[in-house]
CSV table of C-alpha atoms and ligand atoms in Angstrom, one decimal:
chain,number,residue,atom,x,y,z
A,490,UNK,CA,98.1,103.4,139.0
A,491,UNK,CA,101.9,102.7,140.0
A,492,UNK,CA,103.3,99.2,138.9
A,493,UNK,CA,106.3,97.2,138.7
A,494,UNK,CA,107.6,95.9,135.5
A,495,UNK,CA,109.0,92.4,136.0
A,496,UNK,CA,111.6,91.7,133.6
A,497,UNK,CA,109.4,90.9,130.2
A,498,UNK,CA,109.2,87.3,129.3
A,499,UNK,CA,110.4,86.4,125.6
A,500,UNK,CA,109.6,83.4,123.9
A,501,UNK,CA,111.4,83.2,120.9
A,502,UNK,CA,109.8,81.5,117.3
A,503,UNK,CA,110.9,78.0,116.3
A,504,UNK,CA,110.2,78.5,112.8
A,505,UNK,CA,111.0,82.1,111.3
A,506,UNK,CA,109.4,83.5,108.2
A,507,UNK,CA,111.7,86.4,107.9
A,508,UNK,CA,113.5,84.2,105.1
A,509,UNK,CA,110.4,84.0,103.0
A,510,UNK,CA,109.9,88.1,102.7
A,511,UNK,CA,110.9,90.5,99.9
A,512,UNK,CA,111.5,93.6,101.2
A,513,UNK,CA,112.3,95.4,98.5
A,514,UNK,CA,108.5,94.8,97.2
A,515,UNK,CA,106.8,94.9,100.3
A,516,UNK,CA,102.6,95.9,100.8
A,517,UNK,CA,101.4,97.4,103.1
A,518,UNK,CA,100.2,95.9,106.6
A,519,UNK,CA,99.5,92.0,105.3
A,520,UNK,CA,103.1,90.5,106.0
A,521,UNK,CA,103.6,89.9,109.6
A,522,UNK,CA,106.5,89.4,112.0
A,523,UNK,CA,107.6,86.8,114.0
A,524,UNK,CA,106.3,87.6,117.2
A,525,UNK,CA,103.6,89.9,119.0
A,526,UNK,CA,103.3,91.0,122.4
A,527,UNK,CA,100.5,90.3,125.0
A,528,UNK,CA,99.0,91.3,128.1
A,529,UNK,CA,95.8,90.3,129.7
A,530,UNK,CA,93.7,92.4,132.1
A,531,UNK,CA,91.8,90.4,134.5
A,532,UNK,CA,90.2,91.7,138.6
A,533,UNK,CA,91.3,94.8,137.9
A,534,UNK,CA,94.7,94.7,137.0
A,535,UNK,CA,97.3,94.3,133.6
A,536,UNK,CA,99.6,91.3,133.8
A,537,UNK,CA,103.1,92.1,132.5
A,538,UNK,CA,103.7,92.2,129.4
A,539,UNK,CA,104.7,89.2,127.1
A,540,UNK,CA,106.5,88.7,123.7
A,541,UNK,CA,105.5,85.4,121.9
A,542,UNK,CA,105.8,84.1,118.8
A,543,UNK,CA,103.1,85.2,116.2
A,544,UNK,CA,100.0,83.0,116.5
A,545,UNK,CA,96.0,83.1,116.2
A,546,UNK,CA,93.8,83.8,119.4
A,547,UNK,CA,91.2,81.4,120.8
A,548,UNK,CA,88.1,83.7,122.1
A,549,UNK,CA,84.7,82.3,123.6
A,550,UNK,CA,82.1,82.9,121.3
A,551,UNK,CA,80.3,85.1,123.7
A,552,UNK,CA,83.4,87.0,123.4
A,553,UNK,CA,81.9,90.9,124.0
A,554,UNK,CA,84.5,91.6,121.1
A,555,UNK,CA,82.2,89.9,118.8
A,556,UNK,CA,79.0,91.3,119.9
A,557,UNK,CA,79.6,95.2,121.0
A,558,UNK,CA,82.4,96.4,119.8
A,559,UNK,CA,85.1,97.4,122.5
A,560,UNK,CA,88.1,97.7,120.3
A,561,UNK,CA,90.6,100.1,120.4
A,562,UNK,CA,94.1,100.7,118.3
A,563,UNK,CA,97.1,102.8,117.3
A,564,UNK,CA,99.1,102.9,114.4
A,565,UNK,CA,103.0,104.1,114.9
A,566,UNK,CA,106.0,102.8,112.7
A,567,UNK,CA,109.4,101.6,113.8
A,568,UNK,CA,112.1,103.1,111.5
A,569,UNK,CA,116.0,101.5,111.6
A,570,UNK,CA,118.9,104.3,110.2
A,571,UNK,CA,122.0,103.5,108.3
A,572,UNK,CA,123.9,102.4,111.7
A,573,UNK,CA,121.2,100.1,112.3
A,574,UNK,CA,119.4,101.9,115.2
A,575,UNK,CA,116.0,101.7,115.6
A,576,UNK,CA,113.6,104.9,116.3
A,577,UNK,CA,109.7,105.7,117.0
A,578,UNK,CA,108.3,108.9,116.9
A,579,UNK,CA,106.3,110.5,119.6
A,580,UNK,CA,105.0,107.1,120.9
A,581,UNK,CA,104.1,108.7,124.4
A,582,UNK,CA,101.6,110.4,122.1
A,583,UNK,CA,100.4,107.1,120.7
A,584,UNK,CA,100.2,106.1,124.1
A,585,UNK,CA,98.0,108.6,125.7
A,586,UNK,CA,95.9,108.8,122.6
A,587,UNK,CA,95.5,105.0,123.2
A,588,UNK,CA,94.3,105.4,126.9
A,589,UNK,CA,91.9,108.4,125.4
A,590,UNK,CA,90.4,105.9,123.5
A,591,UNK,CA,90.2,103.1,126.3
A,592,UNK,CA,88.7,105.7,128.3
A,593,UNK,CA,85.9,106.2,126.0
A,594,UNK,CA,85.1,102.9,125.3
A,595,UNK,CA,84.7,102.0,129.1
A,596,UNK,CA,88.0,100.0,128.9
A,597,UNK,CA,90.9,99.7,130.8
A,598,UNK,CA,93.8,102.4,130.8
A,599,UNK,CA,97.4,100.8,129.5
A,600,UNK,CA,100.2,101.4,132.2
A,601,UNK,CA,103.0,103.6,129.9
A,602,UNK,CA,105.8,101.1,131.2
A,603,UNK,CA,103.5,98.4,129.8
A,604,UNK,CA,103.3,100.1,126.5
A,605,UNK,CA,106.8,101.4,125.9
A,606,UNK,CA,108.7,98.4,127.6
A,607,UNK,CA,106.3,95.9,126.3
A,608,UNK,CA,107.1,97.7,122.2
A,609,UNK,CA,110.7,97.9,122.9
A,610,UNK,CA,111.5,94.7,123.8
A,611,UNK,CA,109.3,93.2,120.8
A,612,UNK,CA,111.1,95.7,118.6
A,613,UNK,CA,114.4,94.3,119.7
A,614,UNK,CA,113.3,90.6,119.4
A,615,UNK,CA,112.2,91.3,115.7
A,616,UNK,CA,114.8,94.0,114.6
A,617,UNK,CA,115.4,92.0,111.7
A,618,UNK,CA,111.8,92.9,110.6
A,619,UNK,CA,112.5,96.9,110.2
A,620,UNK,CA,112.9,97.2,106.6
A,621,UNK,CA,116.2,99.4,105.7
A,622,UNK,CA,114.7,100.3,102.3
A,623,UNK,CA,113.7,103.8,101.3
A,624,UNK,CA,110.3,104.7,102.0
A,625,UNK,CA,109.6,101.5,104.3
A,626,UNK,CA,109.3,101.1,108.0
A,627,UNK,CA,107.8,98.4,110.6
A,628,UNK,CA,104.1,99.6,110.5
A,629,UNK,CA,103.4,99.1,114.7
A,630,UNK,CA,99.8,97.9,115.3
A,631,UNK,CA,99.0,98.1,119.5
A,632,UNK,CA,95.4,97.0,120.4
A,633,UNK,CA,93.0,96.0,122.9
A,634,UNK,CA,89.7,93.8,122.7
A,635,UNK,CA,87.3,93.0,125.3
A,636,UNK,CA,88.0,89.4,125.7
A,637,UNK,CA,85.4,88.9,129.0
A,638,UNK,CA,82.6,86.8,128.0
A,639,UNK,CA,79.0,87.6,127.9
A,640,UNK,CA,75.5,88.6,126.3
A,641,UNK,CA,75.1,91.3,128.9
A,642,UNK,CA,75.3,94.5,127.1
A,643,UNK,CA,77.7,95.9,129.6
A,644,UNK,CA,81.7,96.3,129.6
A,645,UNK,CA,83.6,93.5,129.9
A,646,UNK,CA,85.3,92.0,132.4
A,647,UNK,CA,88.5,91.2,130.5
A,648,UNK,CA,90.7,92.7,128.1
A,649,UNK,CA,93.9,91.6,126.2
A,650,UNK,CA,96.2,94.2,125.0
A,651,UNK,CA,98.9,93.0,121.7
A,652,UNK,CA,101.2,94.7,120.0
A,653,UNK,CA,101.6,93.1,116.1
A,654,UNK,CA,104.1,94.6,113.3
A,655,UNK,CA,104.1,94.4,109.7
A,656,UNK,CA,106.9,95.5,107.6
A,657,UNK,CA,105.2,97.3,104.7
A,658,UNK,CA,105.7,99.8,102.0
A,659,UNK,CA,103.4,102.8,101.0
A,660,UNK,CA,99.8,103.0,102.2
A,661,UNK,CA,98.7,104.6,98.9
A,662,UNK,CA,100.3,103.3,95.7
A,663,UNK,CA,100.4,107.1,94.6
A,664,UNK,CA,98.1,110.0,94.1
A,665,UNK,CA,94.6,110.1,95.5
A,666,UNK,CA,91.5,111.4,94.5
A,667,UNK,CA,88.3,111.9,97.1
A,668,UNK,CA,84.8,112.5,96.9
A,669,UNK,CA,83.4,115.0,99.2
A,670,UNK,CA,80.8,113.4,101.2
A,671,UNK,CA,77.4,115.0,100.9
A,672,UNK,CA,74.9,112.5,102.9
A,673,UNK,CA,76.6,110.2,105.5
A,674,UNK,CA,78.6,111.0,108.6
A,675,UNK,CA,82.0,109.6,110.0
A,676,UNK,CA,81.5,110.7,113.7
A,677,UNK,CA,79.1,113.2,115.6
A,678,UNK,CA,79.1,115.1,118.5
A,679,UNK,CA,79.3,113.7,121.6
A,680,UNK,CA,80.1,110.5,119.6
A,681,UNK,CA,83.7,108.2,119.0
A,682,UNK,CA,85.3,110.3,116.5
A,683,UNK,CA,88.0,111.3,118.4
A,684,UNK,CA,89.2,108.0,119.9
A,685,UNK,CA,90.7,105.4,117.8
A,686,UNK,CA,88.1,102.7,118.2
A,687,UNK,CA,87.0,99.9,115.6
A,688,UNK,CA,83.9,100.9,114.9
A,689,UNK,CA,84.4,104.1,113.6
A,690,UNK,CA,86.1,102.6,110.9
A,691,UNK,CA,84.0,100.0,110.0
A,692,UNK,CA,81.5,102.6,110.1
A,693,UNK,CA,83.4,104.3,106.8
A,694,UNK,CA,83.5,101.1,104.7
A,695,UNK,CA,80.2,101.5,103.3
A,696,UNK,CA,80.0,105.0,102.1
A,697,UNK,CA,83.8,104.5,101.6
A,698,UNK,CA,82.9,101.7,98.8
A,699,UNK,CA,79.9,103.8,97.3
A,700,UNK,CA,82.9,106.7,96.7
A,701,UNK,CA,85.4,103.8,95.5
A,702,UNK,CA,82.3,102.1,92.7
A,703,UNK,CA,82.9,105.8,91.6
A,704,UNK,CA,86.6,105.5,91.0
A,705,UNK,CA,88.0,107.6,94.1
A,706,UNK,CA,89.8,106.0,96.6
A,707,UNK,CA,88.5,108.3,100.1
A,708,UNK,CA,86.2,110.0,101.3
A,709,UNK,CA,86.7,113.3,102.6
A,710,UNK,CA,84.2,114.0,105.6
A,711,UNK,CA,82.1,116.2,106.3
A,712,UNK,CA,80.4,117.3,109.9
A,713,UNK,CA,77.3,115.1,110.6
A,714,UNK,CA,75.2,118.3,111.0
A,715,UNK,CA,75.1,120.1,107.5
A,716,UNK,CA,77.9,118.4,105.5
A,717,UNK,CA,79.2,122.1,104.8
A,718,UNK,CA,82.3,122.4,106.7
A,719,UNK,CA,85.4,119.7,106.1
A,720,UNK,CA,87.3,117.3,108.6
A,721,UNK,CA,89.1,114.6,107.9
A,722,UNK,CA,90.0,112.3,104.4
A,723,UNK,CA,89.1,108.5,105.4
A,724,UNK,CA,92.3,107.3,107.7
A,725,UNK,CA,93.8,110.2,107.2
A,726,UNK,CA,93.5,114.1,108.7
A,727,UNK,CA,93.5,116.6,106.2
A,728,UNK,CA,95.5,119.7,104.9
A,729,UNK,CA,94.2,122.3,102.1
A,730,UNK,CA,96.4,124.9,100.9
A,731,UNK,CA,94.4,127.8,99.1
A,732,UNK,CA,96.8,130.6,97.8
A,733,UNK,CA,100.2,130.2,100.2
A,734,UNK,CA,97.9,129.5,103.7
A,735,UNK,CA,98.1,125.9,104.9
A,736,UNK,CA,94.8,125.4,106.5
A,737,UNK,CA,93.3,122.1,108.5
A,738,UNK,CA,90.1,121.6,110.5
A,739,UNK,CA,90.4,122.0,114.6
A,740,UNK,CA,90.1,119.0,116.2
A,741,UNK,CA,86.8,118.1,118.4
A,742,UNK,CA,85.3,115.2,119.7
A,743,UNK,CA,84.6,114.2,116.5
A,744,UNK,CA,88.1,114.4,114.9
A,745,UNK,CA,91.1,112.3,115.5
A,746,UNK,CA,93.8,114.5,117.2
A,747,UNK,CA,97.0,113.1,114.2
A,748,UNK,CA,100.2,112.9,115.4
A,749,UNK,CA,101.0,113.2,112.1
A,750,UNK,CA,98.9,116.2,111.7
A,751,UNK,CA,100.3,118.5,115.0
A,752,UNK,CA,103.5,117.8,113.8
A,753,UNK,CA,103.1,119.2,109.9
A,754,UNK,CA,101.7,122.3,111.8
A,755,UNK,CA,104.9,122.7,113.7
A,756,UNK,CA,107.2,122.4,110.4
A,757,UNK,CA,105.1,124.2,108.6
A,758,UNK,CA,105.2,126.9,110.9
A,759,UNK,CA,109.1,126.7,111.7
A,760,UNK,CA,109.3,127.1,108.0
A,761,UNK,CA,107.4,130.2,107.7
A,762,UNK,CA,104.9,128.7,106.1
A,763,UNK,CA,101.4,130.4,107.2
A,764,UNK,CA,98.9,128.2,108.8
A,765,UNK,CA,95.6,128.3,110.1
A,766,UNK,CA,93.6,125.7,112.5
A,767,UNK,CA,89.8,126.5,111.4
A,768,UNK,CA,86.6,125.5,110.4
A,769,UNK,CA,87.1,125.2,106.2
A,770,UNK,CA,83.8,125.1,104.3
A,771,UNK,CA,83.5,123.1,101.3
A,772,UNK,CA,82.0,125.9,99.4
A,773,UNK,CA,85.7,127.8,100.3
A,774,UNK,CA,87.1,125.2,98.7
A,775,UNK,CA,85.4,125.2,95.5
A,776,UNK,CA,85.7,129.1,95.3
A,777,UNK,CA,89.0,128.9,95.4
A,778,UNK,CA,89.2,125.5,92.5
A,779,UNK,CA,87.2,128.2,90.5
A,780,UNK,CA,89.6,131.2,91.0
A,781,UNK,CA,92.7,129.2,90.9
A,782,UNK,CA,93.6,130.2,94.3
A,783,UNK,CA,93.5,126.1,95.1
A,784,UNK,CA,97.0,124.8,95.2
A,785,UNK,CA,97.4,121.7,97.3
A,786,UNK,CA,95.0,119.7,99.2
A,787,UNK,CA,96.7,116.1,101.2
A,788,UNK,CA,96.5,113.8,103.6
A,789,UNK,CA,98.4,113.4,106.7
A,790,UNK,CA,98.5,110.2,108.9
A,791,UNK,CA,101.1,107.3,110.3
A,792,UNK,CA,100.3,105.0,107.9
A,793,UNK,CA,99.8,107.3,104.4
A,794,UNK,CA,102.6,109.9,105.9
A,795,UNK,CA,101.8,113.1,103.5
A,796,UNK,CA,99.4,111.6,100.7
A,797,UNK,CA,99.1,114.5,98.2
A,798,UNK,CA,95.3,114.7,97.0
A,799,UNK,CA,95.0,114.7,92.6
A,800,UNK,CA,91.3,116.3,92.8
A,801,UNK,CA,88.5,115.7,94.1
A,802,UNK,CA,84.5,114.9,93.5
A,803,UNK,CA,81.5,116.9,94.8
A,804,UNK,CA,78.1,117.8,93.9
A,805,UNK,CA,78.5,115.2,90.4
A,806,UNK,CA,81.4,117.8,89.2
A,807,UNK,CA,85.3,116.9,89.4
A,808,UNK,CA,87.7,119.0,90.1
A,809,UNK,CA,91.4,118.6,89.9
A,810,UNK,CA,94.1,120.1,91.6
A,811,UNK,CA,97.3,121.5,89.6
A,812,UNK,CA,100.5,119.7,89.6
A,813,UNK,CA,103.1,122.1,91.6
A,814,UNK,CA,107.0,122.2,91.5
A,815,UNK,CA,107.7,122.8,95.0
A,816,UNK,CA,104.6,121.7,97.1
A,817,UNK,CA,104.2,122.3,100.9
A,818,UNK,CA,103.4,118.7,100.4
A,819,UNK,CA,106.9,117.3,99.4
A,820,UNK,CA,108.7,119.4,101.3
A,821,UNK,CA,106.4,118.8,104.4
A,822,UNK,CA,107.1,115.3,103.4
A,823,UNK,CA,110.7,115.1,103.1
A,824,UNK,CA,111.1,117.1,106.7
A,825,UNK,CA,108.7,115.1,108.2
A,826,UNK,CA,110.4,111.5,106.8
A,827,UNK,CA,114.5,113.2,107.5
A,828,UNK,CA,113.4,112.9,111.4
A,829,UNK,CA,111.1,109.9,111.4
A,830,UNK,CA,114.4,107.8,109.7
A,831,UNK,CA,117.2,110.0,111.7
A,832,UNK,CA,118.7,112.0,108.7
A,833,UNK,CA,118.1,114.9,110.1
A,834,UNK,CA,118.4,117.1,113.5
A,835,UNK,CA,115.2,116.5,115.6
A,836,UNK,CA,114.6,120.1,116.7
A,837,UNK,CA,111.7,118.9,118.6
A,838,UNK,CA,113.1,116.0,120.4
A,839,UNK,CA,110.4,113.7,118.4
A,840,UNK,CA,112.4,110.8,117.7
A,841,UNK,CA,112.8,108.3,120.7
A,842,UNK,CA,115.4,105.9,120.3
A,843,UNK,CA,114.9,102.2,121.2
A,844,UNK,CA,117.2,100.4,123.3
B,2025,PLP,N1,92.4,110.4,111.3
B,2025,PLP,C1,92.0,109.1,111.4
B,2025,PLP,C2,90.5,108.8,111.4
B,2025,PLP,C3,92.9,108.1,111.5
B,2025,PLP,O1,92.6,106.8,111.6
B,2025,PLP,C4,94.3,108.5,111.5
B,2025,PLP,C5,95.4,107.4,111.6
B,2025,PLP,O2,95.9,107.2,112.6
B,2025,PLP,C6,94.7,109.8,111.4
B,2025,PLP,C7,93.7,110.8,111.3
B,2025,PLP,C8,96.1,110.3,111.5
B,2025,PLP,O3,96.6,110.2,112.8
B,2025,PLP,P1,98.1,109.9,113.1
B,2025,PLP,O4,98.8,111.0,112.4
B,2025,PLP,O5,98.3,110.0,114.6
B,2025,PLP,O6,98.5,108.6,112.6
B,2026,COI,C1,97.5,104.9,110.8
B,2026,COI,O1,97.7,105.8,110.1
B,2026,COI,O2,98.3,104.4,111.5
B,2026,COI,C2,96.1,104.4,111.0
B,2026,COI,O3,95.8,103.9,112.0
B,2026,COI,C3,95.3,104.3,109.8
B,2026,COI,C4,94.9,102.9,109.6
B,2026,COI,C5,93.4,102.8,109.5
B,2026,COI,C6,95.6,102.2,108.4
């Protein structure tokens, strides 16, 4: 679908909060910026895209939102360098992973100008927002509701796409330790797993809170079918490193395809590190706690970057991992973070600069 983008409309806040934020102790995701960006899709087309100050929605109560479920996001980050310069990484990615999602769900696609021109220009309104301080960023949350109204159990008629940022520290306050899941599923075959889509996330919070009464803090999954193979830690794809192999699931329909994760394959395998993209039992995984051949075991997403894993739970027992000098995880990390915040050469032309 080919469309013209008008000049985007900015209406700027009256009243800024900015003053009232301390961003050298700043949480994660519950602080939020001046403004937000919106679109509406009514008959069949997107209007342009609109940055307005920050401010609650007013939805019909038959809202389909509030009764099935169409609800799709991203997550993404704006980072600002030393010379003030503001930079996303791989949003094209975000973007087509969003319209994956929308397609799923029966909703519509997101024009990329929309996206990218729509986040730029609220980037620029709030570029006071990016933190500058080490291991912070503008966490970017785009999503889209069905906003049509109706009992009908049908797709709606309407949709509004916004863009909202939060500047917020670390995801995790520090280490984290999982509990293998043994009884419920996160996705299926043929299912939602692979697009980004509300549901699947309320979906977790139950078995998520069973694993948390127990004292972890995530649940890895397992596939729906026999809970014998592992695929992803809660919001978070994951990354187990038995003997000096770096080795993550395949991605399917029921497994989000990370930005976060494709790229820690590339460094890892311009570092010489050796990697492998496979099906990983569980019982692998204990095999090698018990021989020692276990090293590493972390998550990779947006919003948790590279979390490194402490141990995990399974079958009753606890195992924990050991604590290494020089992990794949920190140095993953620190590769990883050098492009995301331009401190380093972007040999893969991830970082996009916003103008
Ligand atoms: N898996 C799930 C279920 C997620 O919600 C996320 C977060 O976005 C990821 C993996 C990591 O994806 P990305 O690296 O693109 O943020
Ligand atoms: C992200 O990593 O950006 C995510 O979307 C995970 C989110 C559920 C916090």
């Amino acid at each position: 679908m080919e469309m013209q983008l008008n000049k985007i409309s900015v209406e700027k806040t009256k009243e800024s909060k900015l003053a009232s934020v301390d961003f050298n102790n700043l949480p994660f995701g519950s602080i939020f910026s001046d403004h937000m960006m919106v679109c509406e899709y009514e008959n069949g087309v997107w209007s342009a895209p609109k940055v307005i100050p920050y401010q609650k929605i007013s939805l019909d109560p038959s809202a389909k939102i509030f009764h099935y479920g169409q609800s799709i996001f991203e997550g993404m980050k704006a980072y600002k360098d030393k010379e003030d310069k503001i930079w996303l990484f791989r949003p094209l990615d975000n973007h087509s992973r969003l319209n994956k999602s929308a397609a799923r769900m029966a909703m519509p696609e997101i024009p990329q100008e929309y996206f990218m021109e729509g986040l730029s220009t609220l980037l620029q309104v709030d570029k006071d927002w990016i933190p500058q301080t080490e291991g912070s960023s503008l966490y970017i949350r785009p999503f889209m509701f069905a906003s049509g109204n109706g009992f009908h159990a049908s797709p709606a008629d309407k949709y509004t796409f916004l863009i909202c940022t939060a500047p917020s520290g670390p995801y995790f306050a520090g280490e984290v330790s999982v509990l293998i899941e043994e009884t419920y599923a996160r996705a299926a075959n043929g299912g939602v797993g692979y697009a980004k889509a509300g549901g699947n996330y309320a979906a977790q919070f139950y078995p998520t809170k069973l694993a948390t009464d127990k004292g972890y803090q995530q649940v890895i999954w397992t596939d729906d079918n026999t809970h014998e193979y592992i695929e992803e830690a809660g919001a978070m794809n994951i990354f187990v490193r038995i003997g000096d192999t770096l080795i993550t699931a395949p991605t399917s329909d029921r497994i989000l395809d990370g930005i976060t994760r494709k790229s820690i394959l590339q460094l890892a395998e311009n570092e010489g590190i050796k990697t492998e993209v496979r099906k990983l039992k569980v019982s692998e995984i204990i095999e090698a706690a018990n021989n020692s051949s276990l090293k590493e075991m972390f998550g990779a997403g947006t919003a948790a970057v590279i979390s490194p894993i402490s141990g995990f739970g399974y079958q009753g027992k606890d195992y924990e991992l050991p604590k290494l000098e020089n992990s794949f995880a920190d140095s993953l990390k620190k590769k990883i973070t050098a492009i995301q915040y331009n401190l380093a050469d972007d040999p893969f032309n991830w970082r996009y600069q916003v103008k």
